[in-house]
Tab-separated table of C-alpha atoms (C1' of nucleotides) in Angstrom:
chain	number	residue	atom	x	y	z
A	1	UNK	CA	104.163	94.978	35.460
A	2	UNK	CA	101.947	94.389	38.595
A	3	UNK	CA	99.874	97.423	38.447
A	4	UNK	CA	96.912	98.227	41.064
A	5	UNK	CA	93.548	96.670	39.381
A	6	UNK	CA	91.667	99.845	38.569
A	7	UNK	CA	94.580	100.896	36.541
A	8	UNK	CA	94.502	97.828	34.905
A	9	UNK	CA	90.876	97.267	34.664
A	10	UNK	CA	90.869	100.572	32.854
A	11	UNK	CA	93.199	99.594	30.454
A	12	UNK	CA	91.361	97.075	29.579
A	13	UNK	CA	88.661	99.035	28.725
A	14	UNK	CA	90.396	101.665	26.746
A	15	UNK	CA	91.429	98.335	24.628
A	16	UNK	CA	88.087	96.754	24.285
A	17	UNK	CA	86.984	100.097	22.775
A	18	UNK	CA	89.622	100.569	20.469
A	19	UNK	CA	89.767	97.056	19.553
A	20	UNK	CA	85.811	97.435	18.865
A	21	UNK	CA	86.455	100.767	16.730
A	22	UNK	CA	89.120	98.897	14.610
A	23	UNK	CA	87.688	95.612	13.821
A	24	UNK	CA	84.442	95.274	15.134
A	25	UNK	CA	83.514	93.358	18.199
A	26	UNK	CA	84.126	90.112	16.957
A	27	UNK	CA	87.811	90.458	17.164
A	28	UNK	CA	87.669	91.628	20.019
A	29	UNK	CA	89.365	88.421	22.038
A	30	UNK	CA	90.392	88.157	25.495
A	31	UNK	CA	93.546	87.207	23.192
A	32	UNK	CA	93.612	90.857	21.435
A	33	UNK	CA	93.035	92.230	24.648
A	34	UNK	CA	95.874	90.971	26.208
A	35	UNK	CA	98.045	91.971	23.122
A	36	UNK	CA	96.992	95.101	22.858
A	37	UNK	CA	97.303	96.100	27.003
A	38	UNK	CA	100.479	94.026	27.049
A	39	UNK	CA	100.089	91.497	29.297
A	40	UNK	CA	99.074	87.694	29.019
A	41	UNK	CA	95.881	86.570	27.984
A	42	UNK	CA	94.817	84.857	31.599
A	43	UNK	CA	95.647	88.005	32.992
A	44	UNK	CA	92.932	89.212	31.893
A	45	UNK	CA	91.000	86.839	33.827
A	46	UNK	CA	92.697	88.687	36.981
A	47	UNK	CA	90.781	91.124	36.091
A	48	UNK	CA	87.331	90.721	35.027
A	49	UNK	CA	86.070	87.016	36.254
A	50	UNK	CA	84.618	86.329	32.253
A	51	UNK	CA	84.592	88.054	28.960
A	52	UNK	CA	81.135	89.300	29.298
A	53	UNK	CA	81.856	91.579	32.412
A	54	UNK	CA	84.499	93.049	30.132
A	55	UNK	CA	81.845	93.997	27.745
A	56	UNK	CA	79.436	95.397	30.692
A	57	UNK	CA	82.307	97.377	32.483
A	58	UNK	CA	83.047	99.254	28.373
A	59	UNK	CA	79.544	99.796	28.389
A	60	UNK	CA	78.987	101.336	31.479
A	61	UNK	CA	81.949	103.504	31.316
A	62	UNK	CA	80.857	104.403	28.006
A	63	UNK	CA	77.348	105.125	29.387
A	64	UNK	CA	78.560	107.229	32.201
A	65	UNK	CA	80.686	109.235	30.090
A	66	UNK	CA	77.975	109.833	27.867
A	67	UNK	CA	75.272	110.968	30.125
A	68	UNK	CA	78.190	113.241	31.937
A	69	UNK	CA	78.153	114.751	28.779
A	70	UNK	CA	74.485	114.851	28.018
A	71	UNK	CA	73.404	116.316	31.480
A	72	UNK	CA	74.861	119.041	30.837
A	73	UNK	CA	72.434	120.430	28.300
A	74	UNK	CA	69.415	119.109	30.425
A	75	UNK	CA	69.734	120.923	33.041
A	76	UNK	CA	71.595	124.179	31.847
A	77	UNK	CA	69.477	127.258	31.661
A	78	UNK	CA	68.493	129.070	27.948
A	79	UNK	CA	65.605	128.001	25.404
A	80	UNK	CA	65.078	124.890	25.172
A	81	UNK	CA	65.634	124.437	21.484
A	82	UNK	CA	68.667	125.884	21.635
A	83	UNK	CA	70.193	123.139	24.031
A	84	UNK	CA	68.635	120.369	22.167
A	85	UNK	CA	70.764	121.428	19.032
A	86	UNK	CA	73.295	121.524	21.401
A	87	UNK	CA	73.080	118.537	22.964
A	88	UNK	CA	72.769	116.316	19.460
A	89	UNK	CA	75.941	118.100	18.091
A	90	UNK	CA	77.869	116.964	21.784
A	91	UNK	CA	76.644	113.859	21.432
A	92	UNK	CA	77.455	113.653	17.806
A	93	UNK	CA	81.131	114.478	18.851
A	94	UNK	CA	81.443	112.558	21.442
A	95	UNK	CA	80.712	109.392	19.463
A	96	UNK	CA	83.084	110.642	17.023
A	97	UNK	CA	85.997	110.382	19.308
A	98	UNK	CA	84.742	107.443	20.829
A	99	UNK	CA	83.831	104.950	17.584
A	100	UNK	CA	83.701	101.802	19.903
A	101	UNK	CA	80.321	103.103	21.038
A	102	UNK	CA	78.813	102.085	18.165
A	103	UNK	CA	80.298	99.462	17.472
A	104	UNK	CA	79.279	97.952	21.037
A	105	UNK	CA	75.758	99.613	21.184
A	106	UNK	CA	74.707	97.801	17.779
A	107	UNK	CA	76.259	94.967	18.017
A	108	UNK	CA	73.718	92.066	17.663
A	109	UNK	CA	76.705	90.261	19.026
A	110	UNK	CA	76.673	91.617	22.055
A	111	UNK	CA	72.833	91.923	23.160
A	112	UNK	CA	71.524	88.784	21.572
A	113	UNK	CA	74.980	86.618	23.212
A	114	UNK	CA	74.296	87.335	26.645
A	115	UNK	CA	70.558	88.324	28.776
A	116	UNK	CA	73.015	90.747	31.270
A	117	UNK	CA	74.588	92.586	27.911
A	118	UNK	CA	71.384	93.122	26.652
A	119	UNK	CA	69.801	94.560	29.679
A	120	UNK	CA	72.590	97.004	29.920
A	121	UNK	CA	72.426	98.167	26.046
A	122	UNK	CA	68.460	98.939	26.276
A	123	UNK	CA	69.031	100.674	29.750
A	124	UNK	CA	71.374	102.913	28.149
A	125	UNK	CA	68.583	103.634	25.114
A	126	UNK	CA	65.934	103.822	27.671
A	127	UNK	CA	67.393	106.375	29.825
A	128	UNK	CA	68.992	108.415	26.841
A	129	UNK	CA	65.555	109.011	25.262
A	130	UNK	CA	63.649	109.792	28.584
A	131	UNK	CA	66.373	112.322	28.750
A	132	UNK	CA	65.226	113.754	25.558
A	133	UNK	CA	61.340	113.874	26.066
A	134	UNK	CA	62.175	115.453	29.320
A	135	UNK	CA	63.838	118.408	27.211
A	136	UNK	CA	60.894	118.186	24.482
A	137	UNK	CA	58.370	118.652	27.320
A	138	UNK	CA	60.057	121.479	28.775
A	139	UNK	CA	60.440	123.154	25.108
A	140	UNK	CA	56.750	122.573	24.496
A	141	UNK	CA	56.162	124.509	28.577
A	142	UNK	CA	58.183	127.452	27.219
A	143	UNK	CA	56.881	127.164	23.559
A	144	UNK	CA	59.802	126.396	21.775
A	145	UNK	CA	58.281	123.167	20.588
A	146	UNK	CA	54.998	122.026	18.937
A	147	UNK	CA	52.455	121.357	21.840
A	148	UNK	CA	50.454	119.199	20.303
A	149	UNK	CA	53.700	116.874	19.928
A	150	UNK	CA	53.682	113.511	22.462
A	151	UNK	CA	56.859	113.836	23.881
A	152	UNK	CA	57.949	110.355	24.422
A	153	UNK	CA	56.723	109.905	20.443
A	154	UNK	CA	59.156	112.843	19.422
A	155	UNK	CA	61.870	111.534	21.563
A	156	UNK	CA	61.701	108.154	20.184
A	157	UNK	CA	62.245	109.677	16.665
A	158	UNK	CA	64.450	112.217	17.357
A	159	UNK	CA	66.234	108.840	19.122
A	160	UNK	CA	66.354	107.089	16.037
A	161	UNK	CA	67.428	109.746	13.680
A	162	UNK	CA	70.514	110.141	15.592
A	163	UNK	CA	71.341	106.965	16.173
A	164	UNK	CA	69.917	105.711	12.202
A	165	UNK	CA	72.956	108.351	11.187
A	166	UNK	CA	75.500	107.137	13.873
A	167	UNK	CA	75.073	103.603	12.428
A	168	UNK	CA	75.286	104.674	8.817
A	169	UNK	CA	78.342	106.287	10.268
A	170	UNK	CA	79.494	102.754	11.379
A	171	UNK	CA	78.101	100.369	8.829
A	172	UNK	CA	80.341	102.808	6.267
A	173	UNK	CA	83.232	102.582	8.492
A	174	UNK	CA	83.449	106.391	9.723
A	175	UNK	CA	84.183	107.380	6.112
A	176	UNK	CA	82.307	110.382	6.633
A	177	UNK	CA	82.815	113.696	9.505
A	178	UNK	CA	80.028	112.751	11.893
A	179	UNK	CA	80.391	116.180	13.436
A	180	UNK	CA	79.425	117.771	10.007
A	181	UNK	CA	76.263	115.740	9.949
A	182	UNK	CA	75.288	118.080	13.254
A	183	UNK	CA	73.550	121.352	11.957
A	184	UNK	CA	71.995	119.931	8.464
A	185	UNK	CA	70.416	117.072	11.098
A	186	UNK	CA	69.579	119.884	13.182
A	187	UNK	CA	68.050	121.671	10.331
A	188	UNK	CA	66.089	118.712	9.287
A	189	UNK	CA	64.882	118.182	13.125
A	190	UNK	CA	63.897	121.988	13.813
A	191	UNK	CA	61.583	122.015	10.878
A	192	UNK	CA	59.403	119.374	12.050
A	193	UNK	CA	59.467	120.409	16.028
A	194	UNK	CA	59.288	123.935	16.580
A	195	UNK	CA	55.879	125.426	17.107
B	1	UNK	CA	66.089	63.760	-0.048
B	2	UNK	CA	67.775	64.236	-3.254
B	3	UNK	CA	65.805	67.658	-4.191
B	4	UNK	CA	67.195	70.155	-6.898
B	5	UNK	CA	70.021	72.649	-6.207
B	6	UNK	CA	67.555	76.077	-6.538
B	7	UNK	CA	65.281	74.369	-4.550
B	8	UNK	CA	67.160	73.413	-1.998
B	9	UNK	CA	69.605	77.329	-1.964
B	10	UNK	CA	66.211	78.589	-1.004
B	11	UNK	CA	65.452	76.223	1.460
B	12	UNK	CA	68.558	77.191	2.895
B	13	UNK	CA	68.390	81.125	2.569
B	14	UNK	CA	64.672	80.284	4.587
B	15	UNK	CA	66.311	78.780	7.206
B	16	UNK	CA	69.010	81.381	7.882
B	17	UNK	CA	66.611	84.041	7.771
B	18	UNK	CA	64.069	82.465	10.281
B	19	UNK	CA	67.174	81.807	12.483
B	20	UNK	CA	68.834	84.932	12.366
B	21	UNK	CA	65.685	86.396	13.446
B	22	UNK	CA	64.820	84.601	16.280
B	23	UNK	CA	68.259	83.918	17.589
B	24	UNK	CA	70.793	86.255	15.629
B	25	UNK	CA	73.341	86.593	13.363
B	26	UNK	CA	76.052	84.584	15.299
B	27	UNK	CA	73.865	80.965	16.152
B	28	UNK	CA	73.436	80.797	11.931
B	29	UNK	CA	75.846	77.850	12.104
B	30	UNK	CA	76.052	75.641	9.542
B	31	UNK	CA	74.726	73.239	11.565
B	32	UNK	CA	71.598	74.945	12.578
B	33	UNK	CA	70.986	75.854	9.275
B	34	UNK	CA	71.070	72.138	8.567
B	35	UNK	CA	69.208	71.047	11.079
B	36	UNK	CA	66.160	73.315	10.571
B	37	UNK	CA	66.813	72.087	6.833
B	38	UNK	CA	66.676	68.465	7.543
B	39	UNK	CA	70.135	67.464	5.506
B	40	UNK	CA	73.719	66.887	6.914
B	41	UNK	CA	75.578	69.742	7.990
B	42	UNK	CA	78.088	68.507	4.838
B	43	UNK	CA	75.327	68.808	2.323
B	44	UNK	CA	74.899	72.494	3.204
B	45	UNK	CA	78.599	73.019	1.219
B	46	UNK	CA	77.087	71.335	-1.915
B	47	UNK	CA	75.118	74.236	-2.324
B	48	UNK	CA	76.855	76.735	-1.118
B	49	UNK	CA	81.045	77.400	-1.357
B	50	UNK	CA	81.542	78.999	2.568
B	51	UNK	CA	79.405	80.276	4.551
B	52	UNK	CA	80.070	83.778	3.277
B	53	UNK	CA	78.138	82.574	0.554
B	54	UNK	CA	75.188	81.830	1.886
B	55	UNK	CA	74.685	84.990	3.634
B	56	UNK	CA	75.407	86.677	0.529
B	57	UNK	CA	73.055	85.182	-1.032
B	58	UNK	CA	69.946	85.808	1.632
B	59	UNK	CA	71.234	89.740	1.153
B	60	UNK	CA	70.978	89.623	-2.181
B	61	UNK	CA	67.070	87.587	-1.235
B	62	UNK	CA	66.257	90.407	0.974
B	63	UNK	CA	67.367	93.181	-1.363
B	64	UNK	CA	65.498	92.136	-4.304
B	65	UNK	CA	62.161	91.063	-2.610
B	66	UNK	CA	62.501	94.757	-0.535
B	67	UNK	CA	62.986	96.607	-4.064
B	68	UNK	CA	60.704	94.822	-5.872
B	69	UNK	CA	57.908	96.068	-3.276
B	70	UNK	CA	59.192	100.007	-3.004
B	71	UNK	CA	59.374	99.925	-6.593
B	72	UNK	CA	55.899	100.117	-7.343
B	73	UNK	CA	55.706	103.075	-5.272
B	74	UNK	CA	58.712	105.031	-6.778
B	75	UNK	CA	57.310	104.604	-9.994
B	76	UNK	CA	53.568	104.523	-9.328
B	77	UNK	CA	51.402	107.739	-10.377
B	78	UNK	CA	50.055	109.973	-7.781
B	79	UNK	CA	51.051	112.790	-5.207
B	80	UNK	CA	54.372	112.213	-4.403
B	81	UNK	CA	53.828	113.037	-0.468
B	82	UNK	CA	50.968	110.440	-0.321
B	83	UNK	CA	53.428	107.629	-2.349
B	84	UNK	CA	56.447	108.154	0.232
B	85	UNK	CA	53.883	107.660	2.852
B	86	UNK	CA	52.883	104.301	1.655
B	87	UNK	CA	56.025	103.694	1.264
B	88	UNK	CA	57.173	103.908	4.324
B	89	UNK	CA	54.370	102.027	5.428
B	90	UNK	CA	55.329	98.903	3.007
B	91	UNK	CA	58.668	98.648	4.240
B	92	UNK	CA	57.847	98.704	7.868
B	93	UNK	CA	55.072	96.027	7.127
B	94	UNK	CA	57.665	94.185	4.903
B	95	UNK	CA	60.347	94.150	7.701
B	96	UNK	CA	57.832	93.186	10.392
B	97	UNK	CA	57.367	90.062	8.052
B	98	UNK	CA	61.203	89.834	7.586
B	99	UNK	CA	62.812	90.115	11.149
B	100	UNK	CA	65.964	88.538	9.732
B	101	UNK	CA	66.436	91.661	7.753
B	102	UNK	CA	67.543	93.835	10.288
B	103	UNK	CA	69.275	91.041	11.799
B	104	UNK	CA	71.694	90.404	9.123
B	105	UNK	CA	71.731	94.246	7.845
B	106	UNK	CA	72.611	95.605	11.062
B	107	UNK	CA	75.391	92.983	12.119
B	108	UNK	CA	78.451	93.992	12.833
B	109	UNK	CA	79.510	90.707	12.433
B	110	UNK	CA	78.538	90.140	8.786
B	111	UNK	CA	79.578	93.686	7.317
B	112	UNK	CA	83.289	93.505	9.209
B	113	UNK	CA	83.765	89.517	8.666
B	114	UNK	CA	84.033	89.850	5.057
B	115	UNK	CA	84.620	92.769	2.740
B	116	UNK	CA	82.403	91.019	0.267
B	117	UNK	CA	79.052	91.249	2.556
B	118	UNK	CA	80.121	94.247	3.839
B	119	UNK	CA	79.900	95.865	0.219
B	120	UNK	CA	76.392	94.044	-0.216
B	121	UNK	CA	75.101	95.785	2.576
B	122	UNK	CA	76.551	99.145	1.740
B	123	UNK	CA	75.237	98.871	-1.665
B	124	UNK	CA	71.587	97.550	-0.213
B	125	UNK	CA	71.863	100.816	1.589
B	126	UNK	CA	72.945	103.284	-1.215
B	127	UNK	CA	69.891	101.814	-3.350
B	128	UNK	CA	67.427	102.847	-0.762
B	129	UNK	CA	68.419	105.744	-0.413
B	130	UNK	CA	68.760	106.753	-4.043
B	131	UNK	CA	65.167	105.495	-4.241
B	132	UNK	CA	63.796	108.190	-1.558
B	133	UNK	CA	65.895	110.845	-3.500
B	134	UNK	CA	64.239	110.227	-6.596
B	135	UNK	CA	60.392	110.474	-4.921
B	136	UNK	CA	61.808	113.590	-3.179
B	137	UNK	CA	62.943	115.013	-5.767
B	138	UNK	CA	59.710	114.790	-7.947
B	139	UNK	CA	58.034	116.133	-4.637
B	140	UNK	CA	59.451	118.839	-5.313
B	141	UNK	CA	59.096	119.494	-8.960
B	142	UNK	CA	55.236	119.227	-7.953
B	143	UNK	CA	55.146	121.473	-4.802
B	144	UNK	CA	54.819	118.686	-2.337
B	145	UNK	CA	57.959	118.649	-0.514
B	146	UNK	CA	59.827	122.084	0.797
B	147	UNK	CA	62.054	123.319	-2.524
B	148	UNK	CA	65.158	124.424	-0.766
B	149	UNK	CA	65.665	121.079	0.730
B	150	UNK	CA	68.502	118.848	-0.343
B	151	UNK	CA	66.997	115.763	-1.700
B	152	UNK	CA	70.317	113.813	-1.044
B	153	UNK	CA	70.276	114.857	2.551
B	154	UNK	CA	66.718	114.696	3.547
B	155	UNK	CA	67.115	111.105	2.282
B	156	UNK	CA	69.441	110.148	4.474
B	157	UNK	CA	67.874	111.340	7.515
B	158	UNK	CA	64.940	110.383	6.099
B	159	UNK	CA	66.649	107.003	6.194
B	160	UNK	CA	68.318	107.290	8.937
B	161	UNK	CA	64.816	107.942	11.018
B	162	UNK	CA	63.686	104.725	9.505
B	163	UNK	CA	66.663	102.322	10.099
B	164	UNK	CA	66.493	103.465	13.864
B	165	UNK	CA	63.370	102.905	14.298
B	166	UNK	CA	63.817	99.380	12.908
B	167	UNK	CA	66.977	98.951	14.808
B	168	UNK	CA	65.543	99.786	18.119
B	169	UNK	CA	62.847	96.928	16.771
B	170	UNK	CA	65.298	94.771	16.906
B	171	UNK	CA	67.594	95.816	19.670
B	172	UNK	CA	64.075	95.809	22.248
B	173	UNK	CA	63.914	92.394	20.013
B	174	UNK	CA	60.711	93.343	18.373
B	175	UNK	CA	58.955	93.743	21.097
B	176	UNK	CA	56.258	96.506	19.689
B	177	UNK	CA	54.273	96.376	16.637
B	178	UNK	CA	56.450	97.995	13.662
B	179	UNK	CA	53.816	98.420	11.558
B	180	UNK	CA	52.057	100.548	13.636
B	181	UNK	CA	54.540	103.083	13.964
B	182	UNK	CA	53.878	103.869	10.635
B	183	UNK	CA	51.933	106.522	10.935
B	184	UNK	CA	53.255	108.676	13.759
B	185	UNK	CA	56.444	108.567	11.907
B	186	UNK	CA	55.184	109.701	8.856
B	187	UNK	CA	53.431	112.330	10.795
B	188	UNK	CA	56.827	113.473	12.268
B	189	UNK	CA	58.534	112.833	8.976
B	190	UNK	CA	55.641	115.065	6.899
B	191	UNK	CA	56.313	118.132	9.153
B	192	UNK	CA	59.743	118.221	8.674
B	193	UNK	CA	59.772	117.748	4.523
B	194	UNK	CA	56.067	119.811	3.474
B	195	UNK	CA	55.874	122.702	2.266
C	1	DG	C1'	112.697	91.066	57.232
C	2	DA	C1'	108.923	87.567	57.338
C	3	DT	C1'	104.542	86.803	55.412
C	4	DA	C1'	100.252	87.225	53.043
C	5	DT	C1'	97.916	89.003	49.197
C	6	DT	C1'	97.757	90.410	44.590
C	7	DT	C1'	99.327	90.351	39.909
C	8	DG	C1'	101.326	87.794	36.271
C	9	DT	C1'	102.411	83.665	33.343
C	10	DG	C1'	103.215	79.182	30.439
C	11	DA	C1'	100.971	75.204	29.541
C	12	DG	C1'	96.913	73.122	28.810
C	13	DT	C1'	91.690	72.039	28.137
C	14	DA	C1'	87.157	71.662	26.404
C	15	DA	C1'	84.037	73.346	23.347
C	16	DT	C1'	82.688	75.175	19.076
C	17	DT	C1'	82.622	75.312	14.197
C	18	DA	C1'	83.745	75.900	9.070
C	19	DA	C1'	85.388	73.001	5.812
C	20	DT	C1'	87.226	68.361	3.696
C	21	DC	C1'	86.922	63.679	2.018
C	22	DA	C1'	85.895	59.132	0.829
C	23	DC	C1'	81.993	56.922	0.033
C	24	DT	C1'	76.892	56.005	-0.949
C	25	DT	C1'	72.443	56.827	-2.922
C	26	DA	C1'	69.264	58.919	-6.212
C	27	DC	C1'	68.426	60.386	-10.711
C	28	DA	C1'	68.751	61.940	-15.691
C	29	DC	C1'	69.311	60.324	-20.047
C	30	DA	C1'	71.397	57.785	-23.841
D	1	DT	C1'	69.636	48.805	-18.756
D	2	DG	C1'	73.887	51.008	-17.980
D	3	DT	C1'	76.496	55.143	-16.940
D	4	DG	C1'	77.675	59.704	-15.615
D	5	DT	C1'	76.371	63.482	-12.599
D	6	DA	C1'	74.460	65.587	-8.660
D	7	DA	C1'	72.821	65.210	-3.834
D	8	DG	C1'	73.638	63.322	0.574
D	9	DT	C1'	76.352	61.550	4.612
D	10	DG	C1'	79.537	59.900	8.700
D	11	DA	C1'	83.929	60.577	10.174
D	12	DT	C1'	87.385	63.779	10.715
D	13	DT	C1'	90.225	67.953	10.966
D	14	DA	C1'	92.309	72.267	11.859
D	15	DA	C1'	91.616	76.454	13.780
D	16	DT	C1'	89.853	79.426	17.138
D	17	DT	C1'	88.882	80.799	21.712
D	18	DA	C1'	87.126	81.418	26.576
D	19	DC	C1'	88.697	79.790	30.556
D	20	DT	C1'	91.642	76.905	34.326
D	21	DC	C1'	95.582	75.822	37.094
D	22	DA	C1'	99.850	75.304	39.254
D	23	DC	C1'	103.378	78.118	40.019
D	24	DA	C1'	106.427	82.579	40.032
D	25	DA	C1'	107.186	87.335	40.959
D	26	DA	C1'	105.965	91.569	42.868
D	27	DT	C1'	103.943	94.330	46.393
D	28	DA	C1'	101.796	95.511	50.642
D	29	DT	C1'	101.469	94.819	55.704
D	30	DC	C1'	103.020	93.746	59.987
DNA sequence: GATATTTGTGAGTAATTAATCACTTACACA
DNA sequence: TGTGTAAGTGATTAATTACTCACAAATATC
């Protein structure tokens, strides 16, 4: 007892998500919180001044891990097709190892409970899919990709296909491998992209 | 006052889904459902056991008014590429009148509150997307759709890219015109499935 | 080693909300 | 016209839950 704050702070986190994986973001209460980082449930109130900047701090941490993960394939070098299949099976494992995401991302909960929440969600989506038209645009330069495609258009779709799966994924509580969904999505994308 | 059980259950299943659109899942109180009714918030339980109830019932609303529309084009004659295209079409227009569809079928809240919704909305969900393998399917028998496709799976991305779309609707809280995304997403949806 | 700051806690509060109950009013129908 | 049934209600309740506060313990700083 009486760690530093980060430490804590991050603990809290790692709960929230859990706690969000397991039972959904309802039940996620500054009571379960507390249970599950072992500590008292005002204690929590040490650390983040209401339960709303406990949701924004999972979120962003989330979101940075994300991107971390994402940029990778933006930048790198090598066709651009190529790193787009890449980057969708990353992302598609990434989730799958961290199943709060969805669980906070689509919450209705969340984004229709609080204006600050609901800012933070659509920045994430935002900046995820202008990530992905920026890749489009640079496969249609180096004709990987159809050129008479509108980027932001394809990105949008290519947006919602993941994320139509990842919520299947959630609203049937994981039962199937995301990471299996990868290629055959992949395979489903290609066909309607490439030049 | 004094009106007829049926009549008043759908008076009730109204007001839940205008609320649940323009405020969410989680402000569908009894209360506000009563209060947009014009009865007691007491008199609500006269028609319906718990509240589980009720929002079983507006799924089971939704799901038959939604079927009863795609039906016609499952079964209609025609090409089969031209009849998933309207399709889509008459869902997304359907929806667009419907906001508290996506509302209650994407909720985290209702699916992981109570096993019993949750299994409405997985079943909802299975339906649909037995529906698109069926047109699929006879797509291919008549040369419209690519024959080494797996109707099961390009159903559920097919799906998939249409629940995203409608959950980023209602995430950006339905901020752009559904209906007319239509036919850009048929467009990227045609590409991927032709022959 | 004194002191100030941070972390932690038990007890409590105010607000929300699904559900109950005793009772009343409206209505069907014999 | 009387009587049983269904619809409606005000008052209440029990449970949940975010958040406060006075105080205690630990830790850092000098």
């Amino acid at each position: 007892m009486g760690k530093p704050r980060e430490q804590r702070q991050q603990e809290i986190i790692e709960a929230v998500l859990e706690l969000a994986a397991e039972q959904g973001v309802q039940r996620v209460t500054t009571q379960a919180i507390a249970d599950r980082v072992g500590i008292a449930q005002p204690t929590v109130f040490r650390h983040f001044k209401t339960r709303d900047a406990i949701f924004a701090a999972a979120i962003d941490f989330l979101a940075m891990n994300l991107f971390n993960a994402l940029e990778t394939f933006i930048v790198a070098k090598g066709p651009a097709d190529e790193r787009l299949r890449q980057l969708i099976n990353v992302q598609l494992g990434f989730i799958s190892r961290q199943k709060g995401l969805p669980r906070l991302l689509f919450s209705d909960r969340l984004h229709l409970e609080s204006p600050a929440l609901k800012a933070a969600v659509q920045k994430v989506m935002r900046r995820y899919m202008k990530q992905l038209a920026k890749l489009i645009r640079e496969g249609q330069e180096t004709a990987c990709f159809r050129p008479e495609m509108d980027p932001d258009q394809a990105s949008r779709y290519i947006a919602a296909l993941v994320q139509g799966l990842i919520m299947r994924w959630s609203i049937f509580d994981f039962e199937f491998s995301l990471e299996e969904e990868g290629e055959p999505l992949w395979a489903f994308l290609y066909s309607s992209i490439r030049v």
